[in-house]
GROMACS .gro file of C-alpha atoms in nm:
model
  253
    1MET     CA    1   3.638  -0.991   9.006
    2PRO     CA    2   3.722  -0.692   8.764
    3ALA     CA    3   3.416  -0.505   8.662
    4PRO     CA    4   3.323  -0.406   8.303
    5GLY     CA    5   3.381  -0.046   8.190
    6ASP     CA    6   3.098   0.173   8.113
    7MET     CA    7   2.946   0.066   7.788
    8THR     CA    8   2.673   0.338   7.745
    9GLY     CA    9   2.629   0.424   7.372
   10LYS     CA   10   2.803   0.099   7.276
   11SER     CA   11   2.665  -0.245   7.155
   12ALA     CA   12   2.740  -0.610   7.179
   13LEU     CA   13   2.637  -0.919   7.032
   14VAL     CA   14   2.596  -1.218   7.270
   15THR     CA   15   2.530  -1.573   7.151
   16GLY     CA   16   2.357  -1.840   7.362
   17ALA     CA   17   2.178  -1.564   7.537
   18ALA     CA   18   1.841  -1.740   7.604
   19ALA     CA   19   1.972  -1.902   7.915
   20GLY     CA   20   2.272  -1.993   8.148
   21LEU     CA   21   2.611  -1.799   8.099
   22GLY     CA   22   2.494  -1.635   7.778
   23ARG     CA   23   2.197  -1.479   7.931
   24ALA     CA   24   2.414  -1.386   8.263
   25THR     CA   25   2.667  -1.222   8.017
   26ALA     CA   26   2.387  -1.021   7.830
   27LEU     CA   27   2.231  -0.886   8.149
   28ARG     CA   28   2.567  -0.804   8.308
   29LEU     CA   29   2.661  -0.600   7.986
   30ALA     CA   30   2.300  -0.442   8.014
   31ARG     CA   31   2.376  -0.320   8.353
   32ALA     CA   32   2.704  -0.152   8.212
   33GLY     CA   33   2.502   0.042   7.967
   34ALA     CA   34   2.542  -0.183   7.635
   35ASP     CA   35   2.257  -0.224   7.383
   36LEU     CA   36   2.232  -0.579   7.284
   37CYS     CA   37   2.182  -0.811   6.998
   38LEU     CA   38   2.087  -1.150   7.158
   39VAL     CA   39   2.135  -1.451   6.966
   40ASP     CA   40   2.006  -1.816   7.047
   41VAL     CA   41   1.802  -2.091   6.880
   42ASP     CA   42   1.556  -2.087   7.175
   43ALA     CA   43   1.322  -1.792   7.072
   44GLN     CA   44   1.106  -1.796   7.381
   45GLY     CA   45   1.404  -1.778   7.611
   46LEU     CA   46   1.565  -1.515   7.405
   47ASP     CA   47   1.258  -1.294   7.418
   48ALA     CA   48   1.257  -1.326   7.803
   49ALA     CA   49   1.623  -1.222   7.799
   50ALA     CA   50   1.572  -0.926   7.568
   51ASN     CA   51   1.275  -0.819   7.787
   52GLU     CA   52   1.491  -0.834   8.119
   53ALA     CA   53   1.767  -0.634   7.950
   54ARG     CA   54   1.523  -0.369   7.826
   55SER     CA   55   1.410  -0.346   8.180
   56LEU     CA   56   1.745  -0.225   8.273
   57GLY     CA   57   1.725   0.075   8.037
   58VAL     CA   58   1.896  -0.038   7.717
   59LYS     CA   59   1.792  -0.155   7.381
   60ALA     CA   60   1.773  -0.530   7.293
   61ILE     CA   61   1.693  -0.720   6.996
   62ALA     CA   62   1.629  -1.091   6.997
   63VAL     CA   63   1.743  -1.281   6.670
   64ALA     CA   64   1.638  -1.654   6.702
   65LEU     CA   65   1.854  -1.858   6.448
   66ASP     CA   66   2.081  -2.184   6.453
   67LEU     CA   67   2.432  -2.055   6.451
   68GLY     CA   68   2.535  -2.408   6.307
   69ILE     CA   69   2.435  -2.243   5.981
   70ALA     CA   70   2.719  -2.029   5.850
   71ASP     CA   71   2.487  -1.789   5.678
   72ASN     CA   72   2.291  -1.740   6.001
   73CYS     CA   73   2.625  -1.602   6.156
   74ARG     CA   74   2.670  -1.346   5.898
   75SER     CA   75   2.281  -1.264   5.945
   76ALA     CA   76   2.329  -1.205   6.321
   77VAL     CA   77   2.615  -0.960   6.281
   78THR     CA   78   2.394  -0.770   6.005
   79ALA     CA   79   2.123  -0.763   6.243
   80ALA     CA   80   2.318  -0.610   6.507
   81LEU     CA   81   2.449  -0.326   6.272
   82GLN     CA   82   2.108  -0.272   6.136
   83ALA     CA   83   1.965  -0.209   6.490
   84PHE     CA   84   2.249  -0.004   6.631
   85ASP     CA   85   2.474   0.111   6.342
   86ARG     CA   86   2.792  -0.016   6.539
   87LEU     CA   87   2.927  -0.321   6.706
   88ASP     CA   88   3.171  -0.278   6.977
   89ALA     CA   89   3.186  -0.644   7.130
   90LEU     CA   90   3.126  -0.998   7.012
   91CYS     CA   91   3.069  -1.250   7.291
   92ASN     CA   92   3.076  -1.618   7.163
   93VAL     CA   93   2.906  -1.795   7.456
   94ALA     CA   94   2.681  -2.049   7.262
   95ALA     CA   95   2.791  -2.412   7.285
   96VAL     CA   96   2.662  -2.773   7.224
   97PHE     CA   97   2.772  -3.047   7.472
   98ILE     CA   98   2.689  -3.410   7.377
   99PRO     CA   99   2.877  -3.650   7.605
  100CYS     CA  100   2.894  -3.990   7.466
  101HIS     CA  101   3.124  -4.292   7.419
  102THR     CA  102   3.330  -4.205   7.121
  103THR     CA  103   3.238  -4.504   6.938
  104GLY     CA  104   2.887  -4.436   6.966
  105MET     CA  105   2.903  -4.075   6.857
  106SER     CA  106   2.692  -4.011   6.534
  107ALA     CA  107   2.825  -3.816   6.247
  108ALA     CA  108   2.537  -3.563   6.301
  109ALA     CA  109   2.643  -3.522   6.662
  110TRP     CA  110   3.002  -3.460   6.577
  111ASP     CA  111   2.901  -3.230   6.303
  112LYS     CA  112   2.677  -3.028   6.512
  113THR     CA  113   2.924  -2.985   6.788
  114LEU     CA  114   3.192  -2.868   6.547
  115ALA     CA  115   2.944  -2.627   6.377
  116VAL     CA  116   2.806  -2.452   6.685
  117ASN     CA  117   3.136  -2.450   6.885
  118LEU     CA  118   3.388  -2.377   6.664
  119SER     CA  119   3.272  -2.304   6.311
  120ALA     CA  120   2.996  -2.055   6.448
  121PRO     CA  121   3.246  -1.836   6.626
  122PHE     CA  122   3.470  -1.807   6.339
  123HIS     CA  123   3.203  -1.709   6.093
  124LEU     CA  124   3.079  -1.456   6.358
  125MET     CA  125   3.426  -1.320   6.389
  126GLN     CA  126   3.482  -1.305   6.037
  127ALA     CA  127   3.172  -1.100   5.969
  128ALA     CA  128   3.226  -0.874   6.278
  129ILE     CA  129   3.599  -0.787   6.261
  130PRO     CA  130   3.573  -0.515   5.986
  131HIS     CA  131   3.322  -0.346   6.235
  132LEU     CA  132   3.499  -0.418   6.557
  133LEU     CA  133   3.811  -0.251   6.387
  134GLU     CA  134   3.617   0.075   6.342
  135THR     CA  135   3.492   0.084   6.711
  136HIS     CA  136   3.820  -0.043   6.844
  137GLY     CA  137   3.606  -0.340   7.007
  138ALA     CA  138   3.670  -0.666   7.145
  139VAL     CA  139   3.591  -1.033   7.103
  140VAL     CA  140   3.534  -1.270   7.390
  141ASN     CA  141   3.525  -1.651   7.314
  142VAL     CA  142   3.400  -1.869   7.590
  143THR     CA  143   3.599  -2.196   7.588
  144SER     CA  144   3.623  -2.453   7.871
  145CYS     CA  145   3.864  -2.598   8.119
  146ALA     CA  146   3.809  -2.901   7.855
  147ALA     CA  147   4.028  -2.712   7.626
  148HIS     CA  148   4.318  -2.769   7.855
  149THR     CA  149   4.259  -3.125   7.992
  150GLY     CA  150   4.154  -3.431   7.829
  151GLN     CA  151   3.807  -3.548   7.953
  152ALA     CA  152   3.653  -3.907   7.899
  153TYR     CA  153   3.342  -3.922   7.691
  154THR     CA  154   3.367  -3.568   7.556
  155ALA     CA  155   3.599  -3.585   7.270
  156ALA     CA  156   3.393  -3.362   7.043
  157TYR     CA  157   3.345  -3.083   7.309
  158CYS     CA  158   3.723  -3.095   7.407
  159ALA     CA  159   3.836  -3.073   7.060
  160THR     CA  160   3.614  -2.760   6.958
  161LYS     CA  161   3.692  -2.602   7.301
  162ALA     CA  162   4.091  -2.651   7.250
  163GLY     CA  163   4.036  -2.533   6.869
  164LEU     CA  164   3.844  -2.219   7.001
  165SER     CA  165   4.122  -2.132   7.239
  166HIS     CA  166   4.396  -2.162   6.985
  167LEU     CA  167   4.178  -1.978   6.718
  168THR     CA  168   4.159  -1.675   6.969
  169LYS     CA  169   4.548  -1.658   7.001
  170SER     CA  170   4.587  -1.705   6.653
  171LEU     CA  171   4.346  -1.385   6.580
  172ALA     CA  172   4.534  -1.206   6.858
  173MET     CA  173   4.851  -1.249   6.677
  174GLU     CA  174   4.709  -1.173   6.327
  175TYR     CA  175   4.552  -0.848   6.463
  176MET     CA  176   4.841  -0.742   6.694
  177HIS     CA  177   4.893  -0.420   6.536
  178GLN     CA  178   4.541  -0.320   6.488
  179PRO     CA  179   4.268  -0.183   6.715
  180ILE     CA  180   4.086  -0.472   6.823
  181ARG     CA  181   4.120  -0.736   7.109
  182PHE     CA  182   4.058  -1.118   7.125
  183ASN     CA  183   4.045  -1.294   7.439
  184ALA     CA  184   3.893  -1.615   7.597
  185VAL     CA  185   3.740  -1.739   7.913
  186ALA     CA  186   3.764  -2.096   8.023
  187PRO     CA  187   3.513  -2.205   8.290
  188GLY     CA  188   3.501  -2.505   8.489
  189GLY     CA  189   3.155  -2.673   8.567
  190MET     CA  190   2.873  -2.448   8.619
  191MET     CA  191   2.520  -2.500   8.707
  192THR     CA  192   2.374  -2.501   8.361
  193ALA     CA  193   2.179  -2.702   8.110
  194LEU     CA  194   2.504  -2.829   7.974
  195ALA     CA  195   2.620  -2.953   8.305
  196ALA     CA  196   2.333  -3.207   8.298
  197GLY     CA  197   2.436  -3.383   7.985
  198PHE     CA  198   2.625  -3.660   8.175
  199ARG     CA  199   2.311  -3.781   8.371
  200ASN     CA  200   2.172  -3.961   8.069
  201LEU     CA  201   2.505  -4.137   7.967
  202GLN     CA  202   2.495  -4.511   8.006
  203ASP     CA  203   2.781  -4.724   8.111
  204ALA     CA  204   3.000  -4.432   8.191
  205GLY     CA  205   3.294  -4.464   8.417
  206GLN     CA  206   3.189  -4.271   8.725
  207SER     CA  207   3.536  -4.237   8.862
  208LEU     CA  208   3.657  -4.076   8.520
  209ILE     CA  209   3.354  -3.843   8.548
  210LYS     CA  210   3.426  -3.731   8.905
  211ARG     CA  211   3.774  -3.629   8.795
  212TYR     CA  212   3.616  -3.307   8.638
  213SER     CA  213   3.441  -3.233   8.962
  214PRO     CA  214   3.654  -2.944   9.119
  215LEU     CA  215   3.735  -3.003   9.493
  216ARG     CA  216   3.600  -2.640   9.574
  217GLY     CA  217   3.277  -2.706   9.401
  218MET     CA  218   3.092  -2.581   9.076
  219VAL     CA  219   3.183  -2.230   8.937
  220GLU     CA  220   2.935  -1.942   8.981
  221ILE     CA  221   2.783  -1.847   8.640
  222ASP     CA  222   2.782  -1.470   8.752
  223ASP     CA  223   3.151  -1.483   8.811
  224VAL     CA  224   3.213  -1.607   8.480
  225ALA     CA  225   2.961  -1.363   8.325
  226GLU     CA  226   3.137  -1.075   8.519
  227MET     CA  227   3.477  -1.155   8.346
  228VAL     CA  228   3.340  -1.195   7.988
  229ALA     CA  229   3.176  -0.858   8.029
  230PHE     CA  230   3.488  -0.732   8.149
  231LEU     CA  231   3.695  -0.846   7.879
  232ALA     CA  232   3.430  -0.718   7.621
  233SER     CA  233   3.456  -0.363   7.762
  234ASP     CA  234   3.735  -0.080   7.748
  235ALA     CA  235   3.835  -0.162   8.109
  236ALA     CA  236   4.028  -0.469   7.970
  237SER     CA  237   4.233  -0.263   7.729
  238GLY     CA  238   4.546  -0.444   7.841
  239TYR     CA  239   4.414  -0.800   7.768
  240HIS     CA  240   4.484  -0.943   7.412
  241GLY     CA  241   4.536  -1.316   7.340
  242ALA     CA  242   4.463  -1.407   7.697
  243CYS     CA  243   4.250  -1.699   7.814
  244ILE     CA  244   4.139  -1.656   8.177
  245ASN     CA  245   4.068  -1.990   8.345
  246ILE     CA  246   3.776  -1.966   8.623
  247ASP     CA  247   3.750  -2.333   8.727
  248ASN     CA  248   3.800  -2.336   9.098
  249GLY     CA  249   4.161  -2.494   9.032
  250ILE     CA  250   4.030  -2.801   8.825
  251THR     CA  251   4.320  -2.744   8.572
  252ALA     CA  252   4.590  -2.662   8.848
  253GLY     CA  253   4.717  -3.007   8.873
   0.00000   0.00000   0.00000
């Protein structure tokens, strides 16, 4: 697994940083020397992550807000700039995963999934791009193997992750001749709170759900965090418009 470059003196904004992959990504960036603006709706988990990052010798601020609201996305970028006077990386890790039968999905659940998984990364990128151009920075969007394979009971999640993957490529083309990079990482199933979502789904076809369990087992969170941090750093200067699958082969065939 490639390691991130030295990010001492640089700053990164990481969403979903209170737990799981977001937290692991934040701590990997901290070990690379980056100051951090950590964003999540979970204020308690966010404070714990920020304290852990500070123990690694970097500055870290915790910004607790709901990214499903567009204005909050812009506020998060503003907070990072006010704290560090620069922004070098934006890592869109936060996600909502609400498995259900399609006919039973509420409008509120659909809207929330789209707002957090797709609209929030767009609004964050829209606010961050001018500042990332100044620092020759990078955006890393966390999509999913669900962006590449249809999965039963997760129509909204699959749609948002496919959309985010294509949004990444679209922006990579739009900014092809400017000093900013857009890349994505598409993990398979990891041992996070999101992975537990299927447990409460009633009357689901288990044979369908098992199709999304890789033969090589679950993906290690730290492996994915390492790749996100790498793509956020100058060490990944040759990556632009890429989507890196880390799924233990689940999308291979």
